[in-house]
GROMACS .gro file of C-alpha atoms in nm:
model
  299
    1MET     CA    1  -0.013   0.020   0.006
    2VAL     CA    2   0.263   0.257   0.085
    3LEU     CA    3   0.441   0.159  -0.263
    4MET     CA    4   0.187   0.237  -0.439
    5ILE     CA    5   0.113   0.573  -0.295
    6LYS     CA    6   0.479   0.644  -0.360
    7ILE     CA    7   0.475   0.523  -0.693
    8LEU     CA    8   0.133   0.728  -0.758
    9GLY     CA    9   0.294   1.052  -0.584
   10ARG     CA   10   0.596   0.988  -0.824
   11HIS     CA   11   0.328   1.009  -1.088
   12LEU     CA   12   0.182   1.303  -0.989
   13ARG     CA   13   0.513   1.509  -0.940
   14GLU     CA   14   0.582   1.390  -1.314
   15SER     CA   15   0.242   1.525  -1.437
   16PHE     CA   16   0.309   1.836  -1.247
   17LYS     CA   17   0.650   1.905  -1.410
   18SER     CA   18   0.565   1.822  -1.778
   19LEU     CA   19   0.259   2.071  -1.740
   20GLY     CA   20   0.555   2.328  -1.606
   21ARG     CA   21   0.783   2.247  -1.895
   22ASN     CA   22   0.512   2.262  -2.117
   23THR     CA   23   0.373   2.629  -2.021
   24TRP     CA   24   0.229   2.741  -2.329
   25MET     CA   25   0.074   2.414  -2.448
   26THR     CA   26  -0.083   2.332  -2.104
   27PHE     CA   27  -0.243   2.680  -2.137
   28ALA     CA   28  -0.338   2.601  -2.497
   29SER     CA   29  -0.507   2.275  -2.365
   30ILE     CA   30  -0.672   2.444  -2.035
   31SER     CA   31  -0.789   2.732  -2.278
   32ALA     CA   32  -0.952   2.475  -2.471
   33VAL     CA   33  -1.159   2.292  -2.231
   34THR     CA   34  -1.216   2.626  -2.078
   35VAL     CA   35  -1.382   2.759  -2.365
   36THR     CA   36  -1.593   2.427  -2.432
   37LEU     CA   37  -1.703   2.370  -2.106
   38ILE     CA   38  -1.828   2.743  -2.073
   39LEU     CA   39  -2.018   2.662  -2.390
   40VAL     CA   40  -2.126   2.328  -2.282
   41GLY     CA   41  -2.213   2.498  -1.926
   42VAL     CA   42  -2.427   2.746  -2.118
   43PHE     CA   43  -2.622   2.493  -2.313
   44LEU     CA   44  -2.662   2.245  -2.005
   45VAL     CA   45  -2.817   2.548  -1.819
   46ILE     CA   46  -3.065   2.662  -2.092
   47MET     CA   47  -3.171   2.293  -2.181
   48LEU     CA   48  -3.238   2.199  -1.833
   49ASN     CA   49  -3.438   2.505  -1.782
   50LEU     CA   50  -3.623   2.447  -2.104
   51ASN     CA   51  -3.702   2.096  -1.998
   52ASN     CA   52  -3.839   2.239  -1.666
   53MET     CA   53  -4.031   2.497  -1.837
   54ALA     CA   54  -4.168   2.202  -2.134
   55LYS     CA   55  -4.279   1.993  -1.819
   56ASN     CA   56  -4.445   2.295  -1.622
   57ALA     CA   57  -4.598   2.411  -1.983
   58GLU     CA   58  -4.726   2.018  -2.025
   59LYS     CA   59  -4.869   2.053  -1.678
   60GLU     CA   60  -5.069   2.326  -1.805
   61VAL     CA   61  -5.201   2.147  -2.117
   62GLU     CA   62  -5.603   2.076  -2.042
   63ILE     CA   63  -5.892   1.974  -2.280
   64LYS     CA   64  -6.188   2.148  -2.235
   65VAL     CA   65  -6.507   1.970  -2.300
   66LEU     CA   66  -6.820   2.173  -2.343
   67ILE     CA   67  -7.151   2.018  -2.265
   68ASP     CA   68  -7.430   2.077  -2.473
   69LEU     CA   69  -7.676   2.355  -2.398
   70THR     CA   70  -7.979   2.078  -2.372
   71SER     CA   71  -7.810   1.836  -2.131
   72ASN     CA   72  -7.934   1.806  -1.764
   73LYS     CA   73  -7.763   1.681  -1.434
   74LYS     CA   74  -7.823   1.343  -1.504
   75THR     CA   75  -7.654   1.343  -1.865
   76GLN     CA   76  -7.356   1.569  -1.720
   77ASP     CA   77  -7.323   1.300  -1.458
   78THR     CA   78  -7.299   1.033  -1.754
   79LEU     CA   79  -7.087   1.203  -1.957
   80GLN     CA   80  -6.861   1.268  -1.658
   81ASN     CA   81  -6.800   0.916  -1.570
   82GLU     CA   82  -6.777   0.794  -1.940
   83ILE     CA   83  -6.476   1.072  -1.980
   84LYS     CA   84  -6.332   0.904  -1.647
   85ASP     CA   85  -6.362   0.580  -1.822
   86ILE     CA   86  -6.136   0.671  -2.103
   87SER     CA   87  -5.775   0.545  -2.092
   88GLY     CA   88  -5.509   0.801  -2.012
   89ILE     CA   89  -5.725   1.040  -1.799
   90GLN     CA   90  -5.577   1.192  -1.493
   91SER     CA   91  -5.858   1.397  -1.378
   92VAL     CA   92  -6.213   1.564  -1.503
   93GLU     CA   93  -6.330   1.862  -1.311
   94PHE     CA   94  -6.676   2.021  -1.345
   95SER     CA   95  -6.686   2.394  -1.451
   96SER     CA   96  -7.031   2.561  -1.443
   97LYS     CA   97  -7.115   2.815  -1.699
   98ASP     CA   98  -7.132   3.074  -1.417
   99LYS     CA   99  -6.741   3.010  -1.328
  100GLU     CA  100  -6.656   3.034  -1.728
  101LEU     CA  101  -6.822   3.359  -1.751
  102ASP     CA  102  -6.622   3.494  -1.461
  103GLN     CA  103  -6.294   3.366  -1.639
  104LEU     CA  104  -6.406   3.507  -1.978
  105VAL     CA  105  -6.456   3.867  -1.764
  106LYS     CA  106  -6.118   3.811  -1.601
  107SER     CA  107  -5.950   3.753  -1.948
  108PHE     CA  108  -6.098   4.077  -2.092
  109GLY     CA  109  -5.977   4.328  -1.811
  110ASP     CA  110  -6.184   4.647  -1.763
  111SER     CA  111  -6.419   4.582  -2.036
  112GLY     CA  112  -6.482   4.259  -1.904
  113LYS     CA  113  -6.593   4.394  -1.598
  114ALA     CA  114  -6.798   4.609  -1.801
  115MET     CA  115  -6.935   4.371  -1.984
  116LYS     CA  116  -7.039   4.175  -1.673
  117MET     CA  117  -7.231   4.484  -1.523
  118GLN     CA  118  -7.489   4.428  -1.849
  119ASP     CA  119  -7.817   4.247  -1.712
  120GLN     CA  120  -7.759   3.953  -1.999
  121GLU     CA  121  -7.822   3.597  -1.981
  122ASN     CA  122  -7.500   3.368  -1.941
  123PRO     CA  123  -7.461   3.240  -2.314
  124LEU     CA  124  -7.217   2.969  -2.226
  125ASN     CA  125  -7.190   2.607  -2.140
  126ASN     CA  126  -7.101   2.443  -1.877
  127ALA     CA  127  -6.755   2.234  -1.921
  128PHE     CA  128  -6.523   1.946  -1.786
  129ILE     CA  129  -6.182   2.027  -1.756
  130VAL     CA  130  -5.995   1.719  -1.826
  131LYS     CA  131  -5.638   1.676  -1.782
  132THR     CA  132  -5.399   1.367  -1.905
  133THR     CA  133  -5.164   1.124  -1.734
  134ASP     CA  134  -4.938   1.177  -2.056
  135PRO     CA  135  -4.967   1.536  -2.185
  136HIS     CA  136  -4.843   1.419  -2.506
  137ASP     CA  137  -5.167   1.187  -2.525
  138THR     CA  138  -5.377   1.488  -2.522
  139PRO     CA  139  -5.492   1.502  -2.918
  140LYS     CA  140  -5.591   1.150  -2.903
  141VAL     CA  141  -5.815   1.146  -2.589
  142ALA     CA  142  -5.966   1.472  -2.696
  143LYS     CA  143  -6.076   1.298  -3.017
  144LYS     CA  144  -6.238   1.015  -2.798
  145ILE     CA  145  -6.400   1.266  -2.600
  146GLU     CA  146  -6.547   1.444  -2.927
  147LYS     CA  147  -6.747   1.083  -3.010
  148LEU     CA  148  -6.942   1.101  -2.680
  149ASP     CA  149  -7.295   1.234  -2.670
  150HIS     CA  150  -7.393   1.525  -2.513
  151VAL     CA  151  -7.062   1.698  -2.581
  152TYR     CA  152  -7.117   2.012  -2.796
  153LYS     CA  153  -6.735   2.110  -2.852
  154VAL     CA  154  -6.401   1.974  -2.745
  155THR     CA  155  -6.112   2.257  -2.756
  156TYR     CA  156  -5.726   2.187  -2.634
  157GLY     CA  157  -5.526   2.420  -2.809
  158LYS     CA  158  -5.439   2.193  -3.105
  159GLU     CA  159  -5.208   2.388  -3.266
  160GLU     CA  160  -5.039   2.559  -2.969
  161VAL     CA  161  -4.970   2.202  -2.812
  162SER     CA  162  -4.805   2.062  -3.104
  163ARG     CA  163  -4.604   2.352  -3.157
  164LEU     CA  164  -4.541   2.338  -2.787
  165PHE     CA  165  -4.354   1.958  -2.793
  166LYS     CA  166  -4.216   2.002  -3.157
  167ILE     CA  167  -4.013   2.302  -3.006
  168VAL     CA  168  -3.917   2.114  -2.720
  169GLY     CA  169  -3.837   1.830  -2.944
  170VAL     CA  170  -3.620   2.039  -3.172
  171SER     CA  171  -3.433   2.252  -2.922
  172ARG     CA  172  -3.380   1.950  -2.679
  173ASN     CA  173  -3.176   1.771  -3.031
  174ILE     CA  174  -2.970   2.118  -3.122
  175GLY     CA  175  -2.842   2.126  -2.787
  176ILE     CA  176  -2.735   1.765  -2.769
  177ALA     CA  177  -2.595   1.779  -3.074
  178LEU     CA  178  -2.378   2.084  -3.010
  179ILE     CA  179  -2.272   1.964  -2.655
  180ILE     CA  180  -2.134   1.635  -2.838
  181GLY     CA  181  -1.966   1.902  -3.118
  182LEU     CA  182  -1.823   2.075  -2.833
  183LEU     CA  183  -1.703   1.780  -2.661
  184PHE     CA  184  -1.518   1.599  -2.962
  185THR     CA  185  -1.341   1.909  -3.002
  186ALA     CA  186  -1.226   1.997  -2.674
  187MET     CA  187  -1.106   1.601  -2.711
  188PHE     CA  188  -0.925   1.636  -3.031
  189LEU     CA  189  -0.747   1.978  -2.877
  190ILE     CA  190  -0.629   1.808  -2.581
  191SER     CA  191  -0.537   1.477  -2.764
  192ASN     CA  192  -0.287   1.668  -3.015
  193THR     CA  193  -0.135   1.882  -2.719
  194ILE     CA  194  -0.031   1.617  -2.533
  195LYS     CA  195   0.074   1.416  -2.833
  196ILE     CA  196   0.330   1.711  -2.871
  197THR     CA  197   0.460   1.643  -2.523
  198ILE     CA  198   0.456   1.267  -2.549
  199PHE     CA  199   0.651   1.284  -2.883
  200ALA     CA  200   0.919   1.510  -2.700
  201ARG     CA  201   0.947   1.234  -2.417
  202ARG     CA  202   0.908   0.956  -2.719
  203LYS     CA  203   1.244   0.812  -2.648
  204GLU     CA  204   1.210   0.810  -2.270
  205ILE     CA  205   0.922   0.597  -2.314
  206GLU     CA  206   1.110   0.366  -2.560
  207ILE     CA  207   1.368   0.298  -2.277
  208MET     CA  208   1.106   0.268  -2.018
  209LYS     CA  209   0.982   0.003  -2.227
  210LEU     CA  210   1.296  -0.167  -2.305
  211VAL     CA  211   1.392  -0.167  -1.951
  212GLY     CA  212   1.086  -0.380  -1.853
  213ALA     CA  213   0.805  -0.088  -1.754
  214THR     CA  214   0.465  -0.171  -1.785
  215ASN     CA  215   0.246   0.007  -2.035
  216TRP     CA  216   0.032   0.142  -1.764
  217PHE     CA  217   0.313   0.212  -1.518
  218ILE     CA  218   0.420   0.481  -1.855
  219ARG     CA  219   0.065   0.598  -1.858
  220TRP     CA  220  -0.002   0.706  -1.530
  221PRO     CA  221   0.201   1.022  -1.539
  222PHE     CA  222  -0.015   1.115  -1.870
  223PHE     CA  223  -0.301   0.980  -1.742
  224LEU     CA  224  -0.298   1.227  -1.459
  225GLU     CA  225  -0.181   1.503  -1.674
  226GLY     CA  226  -0.505   1.460  -1.875
  227LEU     CA  227  -0.679   1.452  -1.579
  228LEU     CA  228  -0.547   1.773  -1.409
  229LEU     CA  229  -0.600   1.985  -1.795
  230GLY     CA  230  -0.982   1.880  -1.779
  231VAL     CA  231  -1.003   1.980  -1.360
  232PHE     CA  232  -0.815   2.284  -1.436
  233GLY     CA  233  -1.005   2.408  -1.737
  234SER     CA  234  -1.330   2.362  -1.547
  235ILE     CA  235  -1.261   2.594  -1.267
  236ILE     CA  236  -1.355   2.912  -1.468
  237PRO     CA  237  -1.711   2.768  -1.616
  238ILE     CA  238  -1.825   2.641  -1.277
  239ALA     CA  239  -1.722   2.994  -1.116
  240LEU     CA  240  -1.920   3.180  -1.403
  241VAL     CA  241  -2.213   2.932  -1.376
  242LEU     CA  242  -2.239   2.967  -0.986
  243SER     CA  243  -2.190   3.350  -0.999
  244THR     CA  244  -2.430   3.434  -1.293
  245TYR     CA  245  -2.686   3.211  -1.270
  246GLN     CA  246  -2.805   3.316  -0.906
  247SER     CA  247  -2.810   3.672  -1.062
  248MET     CA  248  -3.048   3.526  -1.351
  249VAL     CA  249  -3.241   3.347  -1.089
  250ALA     CA  250  -3.303   3.704  -0.861
  251TRP     CA  251  -3.366   3.899  -1.207
  252VAL     CA  252  -3.633   3.651  -1.377
  253ALA     CA  253  -3.836   3.501  -1.060
  254PRO     CA  254  -4.023   3.831  -0.984
  255LYS     CA  255  -4.087   3.879  -1.370
  256VAL     CA  256  -4.246   3.551  -1.395
  257GLN     CA  257  -4.378   3.460  -1.104
  258GLY     CA  258  -4.709   3.233  -1.115
  259SER     CA  259  -4.576   3.122  -1.491
  260PHE     CA  260  -4.451   2.825  -1.598
  261VAL     CA  261  -4.176   2.974  -1.741
  262SER     CA  262  -3.963   2.963  -1.440
  263LEU     CA  263  -3.602   2.865  -1.385
  264LEU     CA  264  -3.465   2.583  -1.187
  265PRO     CA  265  -3.382   2.699  -0.827
  266TYR     CA  266  -3.016   2.781  -0.779
  267SER     CA  267  -2.933   2.499  -0.510
  268PRO     CA  268  -2.882   2.229  -0.605
  269PHE     CA  269  -2.912   2.276  -0.967
  270VAL     CA  270  -2.589   2.507  -0.968
  271PHE     CA  271  -2.393   2.220  -0.801
  272GLN     CA  272  -2.518   1.939  -1.014
  273VAL     CA  273  -2.423   2.139  -1.313
  274SER     CA  274  -2.073   2.218  -1.157
  275LEU     CA  275  -2.052   1.827  -1.105
  276VAL     CA  276  -2.123   1.752  -1.431
  277LEU     CA  277  -1.848   1.997  -1.571
  278ILE     CA  278  -1.571   1.876  -1.357
  279LEU     CA  279  -1.664   1.509  -1.472
  280ILE     CA  280  -1.686   1.619  -1.852
  281GLY     CA  281  -1.354   1.816  -1.811
  282ALA     CA  282  -1.212   1.497  -1.654
  283VAL     CA  283  -1.307   1.276  -1.896
  284ILE     CA  284  -1.229   1.440  -2.201
  285GLY     CA  285  -0.856   1.533  -2.047
  286VAL     CA  286  -0.820   1.129  -1.986
  287TRP     CA  287  -0.964   1.047  -2.290
  288GLY     CA  288  -0.753   1.262  -2.505
  289SER     CA  289  -0.438   1.146  -2.293
  290LEU     CA  290  -0.454   0.805  -2.364
  291THR     CA  291  -0.573   0.801  -2.728
  292SER     CA  292  -0.234   0.995  -2.768
  293ILE     CA  293  -0.018   0.750  -2.598
  294ARG     CA  294  -0.145   0.442  -2.752
  295LYS     CA  295   0.065   0.427  -3.066
  296PHE     CA  296   0.404   0.561  -2.886
  297LEU     CA  297   0.367   0.215  -2.654
  298ARG     CA  298   0.418   0.014  -2.961
  299VAL     CA  299   0.798  -0.077  -2.920
   0.00000   0.00000   0.00000
């Protein structure tokens, strides 16, 4: 155990020495990782918040079933039970025509209040507000409800719902593609940087191989070097995420209160993103290092 710690300490010292000897290449690698992880961090924050907003918006998706004006209490109860029996229904809530009128008046603001003051008979229908277990099933469930008796009309914002799901899907795919592209770019840059340092030490590697050093004994300093490059490169992106996201939450939250357009809470979200950035930095650094040294071990 003591011997293993000494060997690991030696490899760690070699890694720091190598980083110090190749100052400009080290700076270039860390800069590449930093820029990449800043962009990855930005896309991660945007994507995860978009997903959260999409989930909140999906919760607001509902089907309004307008009941035929000729329907009585008995037929309304029958209709409600028939709707509940449809697969994928989460809840069915009755909304009287008076409640529907109040909501309509509120939507018109001051002009709506003036309209309500007029002594007129309420022309609206009683309704059922239906929510599905899976919001994506809304169009399918709405079609089934339309076929039931005593249903005057079914509305659920067909175009808006379809557009919402499409936008979320496209933005998610674009974000994932961009993040993958950025990660491969960083891996390529780190791989080339470490390859240059390995090339300068190729004679040393050949001698170590000839005197019996194992491949992993030779790999360890470069493994740690790549790991350090990745971790050092994640420091600035993490600091930016920690500092700017708190300001964003404080600025956005009061403006969108009560809306589905809300940001994820600062904690634990930023710490989860920070951990992801450290892991990504470490992985791309190690991957770049190990792929670079492979060909120099074939002696």
